[in-house]
mmCIF file of C-alpha atoms and ligand atoms in Angstrom:
data_model
loop_
_atom_site.group_PDB
_atom_site.id
_atom_site.type_symbol
_atom_site.label_atom_id
_atom_site.label_comp_id
_atom_site.label_asym_id
_atom_site.label_seq_id
_atom_site.Cartn_x
_atom_site.Cartn_y
_atom_site.Cartn_z
ATOM 1 C CA MET X 10 0.057 0.226 -0.189
ATOM 2 C CA THR X 11 1.509 3.330 -1.018
ATOM 3 C CA ALA X 12 1.854 6.327 1.380
ATOM 4 C CA HIS X 13 -0.997 8.131 -0.433
ATOM 5 C CA HIS X 14 -3.511 5.215 -0.324
ATOM 6 C CA GLU X 15 -2.651 4.964 3.384
ATOM 7 C CA GLN X 16 -3.165 8.688 4.000
ATOM 8 C CA LEU X 17 -6.517 8.705 2.058
ATOM 9 C CA LEU X 18 -7.807 5.877 3.705
ATOM 10 C CA SER X 19 -7.211 7.611 7.149
ATOM 11 C CA TYR X 20 -8.934 10.589 5.989
ATOM 12 C CA LEU X 21 -11.994 8.618 4.969
ATOM 13 C CA ASP X 22 -12.003 6.672 8.341
ATOM 14 C CA ARG X 23 -11.939 10.010 10.032
ATOM 15 C CA PHE X 24 -14.600 11.410 7.938
ATOM 16 C CA SER X 25 -16.798 7.994 8.687
ATOM 17 C CA ALA X 26 -16.103 8.378 12.304
ATOM 18 C CA VAL X 27 -17.741 11.703 12.481
ATOM 19 C CA ALA X 28 -19.888 11.974 9.719
ATOM 20 C CA SER X 29 -23.805 11.977 10.216
ATOM 21 C CA PRO X 30 -25.672 11.956 6.953
ATOM 22 C CA GLU X 31 -29.082 12.943 6.598
ATOM 23 C CA PRO X 32 -31.257 9.874 7.386
ATOM 24 C CA GLY X 33 -31.468 7.731 4.202
ATOM 25 C CA GLY X 34 -29.302 10.086 2.524
ATOM 26 C CA TYR X 35 -25.608 9.522 0.781
ATOM 27 C CA ARG X 36 -23.341 7.600 2.740
ATOM 28 C CA TRP X 37 -20.035 9.972 2.265
ATOM 29 C CA SER X 38 -21.936 13.179 3.429
ATOM 30 C CA HIS X 39 -22.422 15.025 6.602
ATOM 31 C CA ARG X 40 -25.269 17.103 7.552
ATOM 32 C CA HIS X 41 -25.044 19.756 10.404
ATOM 33 C CA ASP X 42 -28.088 21.758 11.362
ATOM 34 C CA GLY X 43 -27.374 24.818 13.597
ATOM 35 C CA GLY X 44 -31.241 25.558 14.040
ATOM 36 C CA ARG X 45 -30.983 29.118 13.779
ATOM 37 C CA HIS X 46 -31.634 29.804 9.997
ATOM 38 C CA ASP X 47 -32.381 28.089 6.818
ATOM 39 C CA LEU X 48 -29.121 29.123 4.854
ATOM 40 C CA HIS X 49 -27.521 25.972 3.303
ATOM 41 C CA LEU X 50 -23.934 25.611 2.369
ATOM 42 C CA VAL X 51 -22.709 22.753 0.474
ATOM 43 C CA PHE X 52 -18.926 21.859 0.001
ATOM 44 C CA GLY X 53 -18.060 19.197 -2.092
ATOM 45 C CA SER X 54 -14.710 17.428 -2.181
ATOM 46 C CA MET X 55 -13.411 14.669 -4.737
ATOM 47 C CA ILE X 56 -16.191 14.767 -7.265
ATOM 48 C CA HIS X 57 -12.986 13.690 -9.262
ATOM 49 C CA GLY X 58 -11.719 10.734 -7.431
ATOM 50 C CA ASP X 59 -7.993 11.609 -7.586
ATOM 51 C CA GLU X 60 -8.347 15.300 -6.615
ATOM 52 C CA VAL X 61 -7.800 14.408 -2.896
ATOM 53 C CA GLY X 62 -6.518 17.841 -1.750
ATOM 54 C CA SER X 63 -9.753 19.162 0.139
ATOM 55 C CA LEU X 64 -10.528 16.223 1.957
ATOM 56 C CA PRO X 65 -8.222 16.968 4.902
ATOM 57 C CA ALA X 66 -9.778 20.376 5.228
ATOM 58 C CA VAL X 67 -13.393 18.684 5.051
ATOM 59 C CA VAL X 68 -12.371 16.172 7.739
ATOM 60 C CA GLU X 69 -11.001 19.010 9.786
ATOM 61 C CA ALA X 70 -14.088 21.266 9.769
ATOM 62 C CA LEU X 71 -16.282 18.207 10.520
ATOM 63 C CA GLU X 72 -14.244 17.533 13.660
ATOM 64 C CA LEU X 73 -14.056 21.083 14.525
ATOM 65 C CA LEU X 74 -17.943 21.288 14.286
ATOM 66 C CA SER X 75 -18.540 18.044 16.244
ATOM 67 C CA GLU X 76 -16.227 19.606 18.979
ATOM 68 C CA ASP X 77 -18.376 22.867 19.052
ATOM 69 C CA ARG X 78 -14.840 24.449 18.116
ATOM 70 C CA LEU X 79 -16.715 25.781 14.603
ATOM 71 C CA GLY X 80 -20.283 26.804 14.493
ATOM 72 C CA PHE X 81 -22.960 27.834 11.927
ATOM 73 C CA GLY X 82 -26.504 28.694 12.502
ATOM 74 C CA GLY X 83 -27.659 27.384 9.524
ATOM 75 C CA ARG X 84 -27.335 24.110 7.447
ATOM 76 C CA ILE X 85 -23.973 22.678 6.109
ATOM 77 C CA THR X 86 -23.465 19.464 3.864
ATOM 78 C CA PHE X 87 -20.152 18.216 3.333
ATOM 79 C CA PHE X 88 -19.694 15.446 0.679
ATOM 80 C CA VAL X 89 -17.018 13.339 -0.611
ATOM 81 C CA GLY X 90 -18.248 12.761 -4.186
ATOM 82 C CA ASN X 91 -16.134 9.637 -5.425
ATOM 83 C CA PRO X 92 -14.012 8.057 -2.892
ATOM 84 C CA GLU X 93 -14.405 4.754 -4.728
ATOM 85 C CA ALA X 94 -12.486 6.392 -7.742
ATOM 86 C CA GLY X 95 -10.140 7.929 -5.331
ATOM 87 C CA LEU X 96 -9.191 4.570 -3.773
ATOM 88 C CA GLN X 97 -8.040 3.348 -7.410
ATOM 89 C CA ARG X 98 -6.312 6.688 -7.657
ATOM 90 C CA GLN X 99 -8.555 7.376 -10.793
ATOM 91 C CA ARG X 100 -10.444 10.459 -11.785
ATOM 92 C CA PHE X 101 -13.831 8.340 -12.163
ATOM 93 C CA LEU X 102 -14.652 4.534 -12.579
ATOM 94 C CA GLU X 103 -17.047 4.834 -15.442
ATOM 95 C CA GLN X 104 -18.108 8.153 -16.285
ATOM 96 C CA ASP X 105 -17.030 11.758 -15.325
ATOM 97 C CA LEU X 106 -18.974 12.328 -12.449
ATOM 98 C CA ASN X 107 -18.908 16.137 -13.006
ATOM 99 C CA ARG X 108 -20.965 15.771 -16.063
ATOM 100 C CA MET X 109 -23.825 13.387 -14.706
ATOM 101 C CA PHE X 110 -25.940 16.171 -12.794
ATOM 102 C CA MET X 111 -29.129 15.305 -14.821
ATOM 103 C CA GLN X 112 -31.712 12.851 -15.040
ATOM 104 C CA ARG X 113 -29.615 9.918 -16.995
ATOM 105 C CA GLU X 114 -31.040 6.516 -17.812
ATOM 106 C CA GLU X 115 -27.595 4.229 -17.746
ATOM 107 C CA ASP X 116 -26.653 2.260 -14.691
ATOM 108 C CA ALA X 117 -23.016 3.507 -14.201
ATOM 109 C CA HIS X 118 -21.418 4.047 -10.668
ATOM 110 C CA GLU X 119 -21.078 7.997 -11.274
ATOM 111 C CA VAL X 120 -24.845 7.982 -12.596
ATOM 112 C CA ARG X 121 -25.992 6.551 -9.356
ATOM 113 C CA ARG X 122 -23.662 8.861 -7.317
ATOM 114 C CA ALA X 123 -24.895 11.893 -9.010
ATOM 115 C CA ARG X 124 -28.535 10.569 -8.187
ATOM 116 C CA GLN X 125 -27.648 10.604 -4.592
ATOM 117 C CA LEU X 126 -26.060 14.049 -4.672
ATOM 118 C CA MET X 127 -28.649 16.066 -6.530
ATOM 119 C CA PRO X 128 -31.067 16.052 -3.538
ATOM 120 C CA ILE X 129 -28.328 17.839 -1.524
ATOM 121 C CA LEU X 130 -27.760 20.284 -4.007
ATOM 122 C CA ASP X 131 -31.411 21.076 -4.808
ATOM 123 C CA THR X 132 -31.428 22.946 -1.312
ATOM 124 C CA ALA X 133 -27.902 24.497 -1.579
ATOM 125 C CA ASP X 134 -27.735 28.546 -1.655
ATOM 126 C CA LEU X 135 -23.991 28.183 -1.700
ATOM 127 C CA PHE X 136 -22.231 25.360 -3.414
ATOM 128 C CA VAL X 137 -18.113 25.375 -3.238
ATOM 129 C CA ASP X 138 -16.997 22.446 -5.214
ATOM 130 C CA PHE X 139 -13.335 21.893 -4.571
ATOM 131 C CA HIS X 140 -11.055 20.442 -7.363
ATOM 132 C CA GLN X 141 -7.420 20.189 -8.316
ATOM 133 C CA THR X 142 -5.575 20.621 -11.702
ATOM 134 C CA ILE X 143 -3.985 17.448 -13.013
ATOM 135 C CA LEU X 144 -0.473 19.301 -13.329
ATOM 136 C CA ALA X 145 0.933 21.968 -11.148
ATOM 137 C CA THR X 146 -0.505 25.518 -11.641
ATOM 138 C CA ARG X 147 1.177 28.759 -11.110
ATOM 139 C CA LYS X 148 -1.983 30.019 -9.093
ATOM 140 C CA PRO X 149 -5.101 28.588 -7.904
ATOM 141 C CA PHE X 150 -8.408 29.641 -9.501
ATOM 142 C CA TYR X 151 -12.193 29.624 -9.679
ATOM 143 C CA ILE X 152 -13.462 28.171 -13.069
ATOM 144 C CA CYS X 153 -17.270 28.747 -13.722
ATOM 145 C CA PRO X 154 -19.538 30.760 -16.000
ATOM 146 C CA TRP X 155 -20.314 34.267 -14.640
ATOM 147 C CA HIS X 156 -23.062 34.745 -12.064
ATOM 148 C CA ARG X 157 -23.692 37.780 -10.048
ATOM 149 C CA PRO X 158 -24.440 35.729 -6.834
ATOM 150 C CA GLY X 159 -21.187 33.472 -7.195
ATOM 151 C CA TRP X 160 -19.201 36.787 -8.048
ATOM 152 C CA LEU X 161 -20.143 38.104 -4.698
ATOM 153 C CA TRP X 162 -19.293 34.884 -2.880
ATOM 154 C CA ALA X 163 -16.135 34.132 -4.663
ATOM 155 C CA ARG X 164 -14.876 37.655 -4.000
ATOM 156 C CA ALA X 165 -16.134 37.540 -0.437
ATOM 157 C CA LEU X 166 -14.544 33.987 0.176
ATOM 158 C CA ALA X 167 -11.206 34.916 -1.613
ATOM 159 C CA GLY X 168 -10.536 31.543 -2.260
ATOM 160 C CA ALA X 169 -8.728 32.490 -5.273
ATOM 161 C CA GLU X 170 -7.692 35.872 -6.891
ATOM 162 C CA HIS X 171 -8.435 34.654 -10.460
ATOM 163 C CA TRP X 172 -11.658 33.556 -12.063
ATOM 164 C CA VAL X 173 -11.527 31.918 -15.535
ATOM 165 C CA THR X 174 -14.788 32.398 -16.478
ATOM 166 C CA ARG X 175 -17.303 32.546 -19.480
ATOM 167 C CA PRO X 176 -20.724 34.136 -20.487
ATOM 168 C CA PRO X 177 -23.870 32.729 -18.666
ATOM 169 C CA TYR X 178 -25.716 30.208 -20.470
ATOM 170 C CA GLN X 179 -22.837 28.822 -22.640
ATOM 171 C CA SER X 180 -22.758 25.380 -21.619
ATOM 172 C CA PHE X 181 -19.932 23.745 -19.843
ATOM 173 C CA ALA X 182 -20.278 20.493 -22.348
ATOM 174 C CA SER X 183 -23.512 20.439 -24.244
ATOM 175 C CA GLY X 184 -25.829 18.104 -22.656
ATOM 176 C CA LEU X 185 -23.601 17.391 -19.872
ATOM 177 C CA VAL X 186 -24.121 19.078 -16.385
ATOM 178 C CA CYS X 187 -21.546 19.567 -13.589
ATOM 179 C CA ALA X 188 -22.376 19.968 -10.058
ATOM 180 C CA ASP X 189 -21.929 23.675 -10.075
ATOM 181 C CA GLU X 190 -23.965 24.243 -12.892
ATOM 182 C CA TYR X 191 -26.667 22.131 -11.439
ATOM 183 C CA VAL X 192 -26.976 24.523 -8.480
ATOM 184 C CA ARG X 193 -26.518 27.622 -10.893
ATOM 185 C CA VAL X 194 -29.513 26.739 -12.860
ATOM 186 C CA GLN X 195 -31.467 26.833 -9.781
ATOM 187 C CA GLY X 196 -30.708 30.318 -9.423
ATOM 188 C CA LYS X 197 -27.924 29.653 -6.578
ATOM 189 C CA ALA X 198 -24.395 30.491 -6.388
ATOM 190 C CA GLY X 199 -22.140 27.411 -7.602
ATOM 191 C CA LEU X 200 -18.468 27.827 -7.543
ATOM 192 C CA THR X 201 -15.793 25.568 -8.624
ATOM 193 C CA LEU X 202 -12.282 26.247 -6.900
ATOM 194 C CA GLU X 203 -9.035 24.790 -8.259
ATOM 195 C CA LEU X 204 -6.733 24.370 -5.229
ATOM 196 C CA GLY X 205 -3.745 23.431 -7.103
ATOM 197 C CA GLU X 206 -2.103 20.346 -8.199
ATOM 198 C CA GLN X 207 -3.785 17.098 -7.547
ATOM 199 C CA GLY X 208 -2.739 15.311 -4.434
ATOM 200 C CA PHE X 209 -2.398 15.777 -0.687
ATOM 201 C CA PHE X 210 -0.762 19.175 -0.095
ATOM 202 C CA PRO X 211 -0.918 21.395 3.078
ATOM 203 C CA ASP X 212 -1.568 24.710 0.913
ATOM 204 C CA ALA X 213 -4.491 23.072 -0.735
ATOM 205 C CA ALA X 214 -5.935 21.975 2.615
ATOM 206 C CA ALA X 215 -5.220 25.121 4.136
ATOM 207 C CA ARG X 216 -6.858 27.215 1.271
ATOM 208 C CA ALA X 217 -9.964 24.836 1.450
ATOM 209 C CA LEU X 218 -10.479 25.069 5.220
ATOM 210 C CA ARG X 219 -9.960 28.932 5.389
ATOM 211 C CA THR X 220 -12.566 29.222 2.562
ATOM 212 C CA ILE X 221 -15.167 27.062 4.312
ATOM 213 C CA ARG X 222 -14.433 29.110 7.625
ATOM 214 C CA ARG X 223 -15.264 32.200 5.771
ATOM 215 C CA ALA X 224 -18.451 30.913 4.015
ATOM 216 C CA LEU X 225 -19.642 29.838 7.609
ATOM 217 C CA THR X 226 -18.787 33.446 9.049
ATOM 218 C CA LEU X 227 -20.276 35.069 6.141
ATOM 219 C CA GLY X 228 -23.139 32.844 5.892
ATOM 220 C CA ASP X 229 -24.166 33.786 9.558
ATOM 221 C CA GLN X 230 -23.870 37.253 8.633
ATOM 222 C CA LEU X 231 -26.053 37.054 5.704
ATOM 223 C CA ALA X 232 -28.791 35.280 7.466
ATOM 224 C CA GLU X 233 -29.077 38.341 9.922
ATOM 225 C CA ASP X 234 -28.400 40.960 7.188
ATOM 226 C CA PRO X 235 -29.158 40.494 3.331
ATOM 227 C CA GLN X 236 -26.577 43.120 2.530
ATOM 228 C CA ALA X 237 -23.683 41.273 4.183
ATOM 229 C CA LEU X 238 -22.503 39.577 1.107
ATOM 230 C CA GLN X 239 -22.117 42.654 -1.056
ATOM 231 C CA GLN X 240 -20.299 44.415 1.781
ATOM 232 C CA GLN X 241 -18.214 41.499 2.733
ATOM 233 C CA ALA X 242 -17.236 41.227 -1.137
ATOM 234 C CA GLU X 243 -16.557 44.883 -1.504
ATOM 235 C CA GLN X 244 -13.973 44.475 1.338
ATOM 236 C CA GLN X 245 -12.017 41.971 -0.811
ATOM 237 C CA PRO X 246 -10.109 42.929 -3.654
ATOM 238 C CA GLU X 247 -11.827 42.721 -7.248
ATOM 239 C CA LEU X 248 -11.054 39.338 -8.918
ATOM 240 C CA VAL X 249 -8.998 39.036 -12.002
ATOM 241 C CA PHE X 250 -11.185 37.759 -14.834
ATOM 242 C CA LEU X 251 -9.979 35.480 -17.611
ATOM 243 C CA GLN X 252 -11.744 33.843 -20.497
ATOM 244 C CA THR X 253 -10.639 31.070 -22.842
ATOM 245 C CA VAL X 254 -9.555 32.369 -26.237
ATOM 246 C CA HIS X 255 -8.422 29.086 -27.853
ATOM 247 C CA ARG X 256 -8.978 25.436 -27.154
ATOM 248 C CA GLU X 257 -6.560 23.102 -29.140
ATOM 249 C CA GLN X 258 -8.592 20.098 -30.224
ATOM 250 C CA PHE X 259 -6.782 17.024 -29.752
ATOM 251 C CA THR X 260 -7.606 15.813 -33.344
ATOM 252 C CA ASP X 261 -4.351 13.688 -33.956
ATOM 253 C CA ALA X 262 -2.962 11.309 -31.480
ATOM 254 C CA GLU X 263 0.625 12.635 -32.644
ATOM 255 C CA MET X 264 0.023 15.890 -31.443
ATOM 256 C CA SER X 265 1.913 16.606 -28.341
ATOM 257 C CA LEU X 266 3.199 19.555 -26.143
ATOM 258 C CA ARG X 267 6.765 20.270 -25.560
ATOM 259 C CA ALA X 268 7.868 19.007 -21.901
ATOM 260 C CA GLY X 269 7.376 20.962 -18.781
ATOM 261 C CA ILE X 270 4.218 23.245 -19.448
ATOM 262 C CA ILE X 271 2.157 23.607 -16.465
ATOM 263 C CA ASN X 272 -1.011 25.652 -15.935
ATOM 264 C CA PHE X 273 -0.555 29.462 -16.076
ATOM 265 C CA GLU X 274 2.442 29.313 -18.304
ATOM 266 C CA ALA X 275 2.633 32.490 -20.194
ATOM 267 C CA VAL X 276 3.111 32.071 -23.928
ATOM 268 C CA ASN X 277 3.468 34.368 -26.782
ATOM 269 C CA GLU X 278 1.491 34.558 -30.244
ATOM 270 C CA GLY X 279 3.569 32.105 -32.441
ATOM 271 C CA GLU X 280 5.464 30.558 -29.765
ATOM 272 C CA LEU X 281 6.467 26.905 -30.461
ATOM 273 C CA LEU X 282 4.432 24.468 -28.169
ATOM 274 C CA SER X 283 4.829 21.120 -29.747
ATOM 275 C CA GLY X 284 7.505 18.708 -28.528
ATOM 276 C CA CYS X 285 10.027 17.523 -31.034
ATOM 277 C CA ASP X 286 7.890 14.709 -32.851
ATOM 278 C CA GLY X 287 4.433 15.127 -34.531
ATOM 279 C CA PRO X 288 2.758 18.011 -35.922
ATOM 280 C CA GLU X 289 4.175 21.756 -35.377
ATOM 281 C CA LEU X 290 2.042 23.614 -32.918
ATOM 282 C CA ARG X 291 2.356 27.102 -32.356
ATOM 283 C CA ALA X 292 0.330 29.584 -29.822
ATOM 284 C CA PRO X 293 -2.209 31.186 -31.971
ATOM 285 C CA SER X 294 -2.384 33.904 -29.285
ATOM 286 C CA SER X 295 -0.544 35.206 -26.508
ATOM 287 C CA GLY X 296 -1.983 34.439 -22.862
ATOM 288 C CA ASP X 297 -1.387 31.960 -20.304
ATOM 289 C CA VAL X 298 -1.884 28.052 -20.896
ATOM 290 C CA LEU X 299 -4.602 26.109 -19.169
ATOM 291 C CA PHE X 300 -5.131 22.633 -18.715
ATOM 292 C CA PRO X 301 -2.087 21.214 -20.686
ATOM 293 C CA LYS X 302 -2.209 17.405 -21.486
ATOM 294 C CA TYR X 303 0.634 14.892 -21.285
ATOM 295 C CA PRO X 304 -1.325 11.662 -21.755
ATOM 296 C CA PRO X 305 0.316 8.369 -21.824
ATOM 297 C CA ARG X 306 1.585 7.409 -25.454
ATOM 298 C CA ASP X 307 2.603 4.132 -27.228
ATOM 299 C CA ALA X 308 6.039 3.352 -28.554
ATOM 300 C CA LYS X 309 5.403 5.543 -31.543
ATOM 301 C CA GLY X 310 4.438 8.444 -29.592
ATOM 302 C CA ARG X 311 0.573 8.275 -30.484
ATOM 303 C CA ALA X 312 -1.629 9.164 -27.541
ATOM 304 C CA LEU X 313 -3.508 6.189 -26.141
ATOM 305 C CA ASP X 314 -7.153 6.004 -26.114
ATOM 306 C CA PRO X 315 -9.434 7.653 -24.963
ATOM 307 C CA ARG X 316 -7.382 10.668 -25.470
ATOM 308 C CA PRO X 317 -8.635 14.013 -23.891
ATOM 309 C CA GLY X 318 -10.690 16.207 -26.384
ATOM 310 C CA GLU X 319 -8.444 19.121 -25.717
ATOM 311 C CA LEU X 320 -4.542 19.246 -25.845
ATOM 312 C CA TYR X 321 -4.509 22.613 -23.793
ATOM 313 C CA ARG X 322 -6.212 25.848 -23.800
ATOM 314 C CA ILE X 323 -5.110 29.774 -23.699
ATOM 315 C CA VAL X 324 -6.624 32.017 -21.325
ATOM 316 C CA GLN X 325 -6.440 35.839 -21.579
ATOM 317 C CA PRO X 326 -7.847 38.771 -19.034
ATOM 318 C CA LEU X 327 -11.276 39.730 -19.814
ATOM 319 C CA GLN X 328 -11.377 43.273 -21.314
ATOM 320 C CA GLY X 329 -13.854 44.775 -19.020
ATOM 321 C CA HIS X 330 -15.991 43.586 -16.101
ATOM 322 C CA PRO X 331 -18.462 40.660 -16.694
ATOM 323 C CA LEU X 332 -21.254 42.981 -15.100
ATOM 324 C CA ASP X 333 -20.586 45.494 -17.961
ATOM 325 C CA LEU X 334 -19.939 42.526 -20.585
ATOM 326 C CA TRP X 335 -22.525 40.398 -19.801
ATOM 327 C CA ALA X 336 -26.315 40.764 -18.778
ATOM 328 C CA GLU X 337 -26.950 40.179 -15.461
ATOM 329 C CA THR X 338 -28.255 36.864 -14.351
HETATM 330 ZN ZN1 ZN L 404 -11.652 18.194 -11.058
#
């Protein structure tokens, strides 16, 4: 057993030891009810099984709540999305769970799991979904479409300084719904926060716990004063908004990136991005690379199936504030 596996098992044990799910509810969840107001905050961990970095924070928050060293007057639900995939050190077992938040017919592990999670998300006023990137990143970031309540929460929580966003109602992946989107279409705040590179890292856990604590404090204030969210947001610096300006479709298995590109690697227009073999790839515009992929390859250098849909994308700062650029939602 690897150290990673042991660590994961130990955190899952600690989660189970303290967690108290809703009766008949999802096993890997914990429901807190402070009994003073109705605001429901939901925190998701490990919707992608191998993105374990927020689990230590969730376990710590649960333990602090159970010892009354952390309090909240409303309702909180924590859930561990896909521990089964996590224990296999995989993103998912059969289907990407973060595309399954809709009515689906097929009988796959992640379809069943989404069915258990949707009732939790149905009553969320705020959902923060903690993720991690496959490769290292120069900075943590929020990533989700623009929505005003989400903006206020994202800024007030200060979970990251950057938000990779896009206009509302531009579907994430057509016909496939991710968890934060499921919450947004119900008119509530749904945020995805990428904490850093996937794995157990103290920085990721500290960032997630700080975000949870701030959400609890702000949630209690908001229950007393509807203006609190706006006020707290204004006390934090404005976020830096970025948008995707290029997606390199992974159309040819021989396409490959030069070694060593990580998230938020700055590139110039025309810069060579490909490795020595395969088709030449040049950055079509300046900006920062996001989600560079280095998939496993065969002896001839061809990416193994199923290869990712995109090889990389480029993001650039948005020219203006989303409030001005896009109709308010
Ligand atoms: Zn993820």
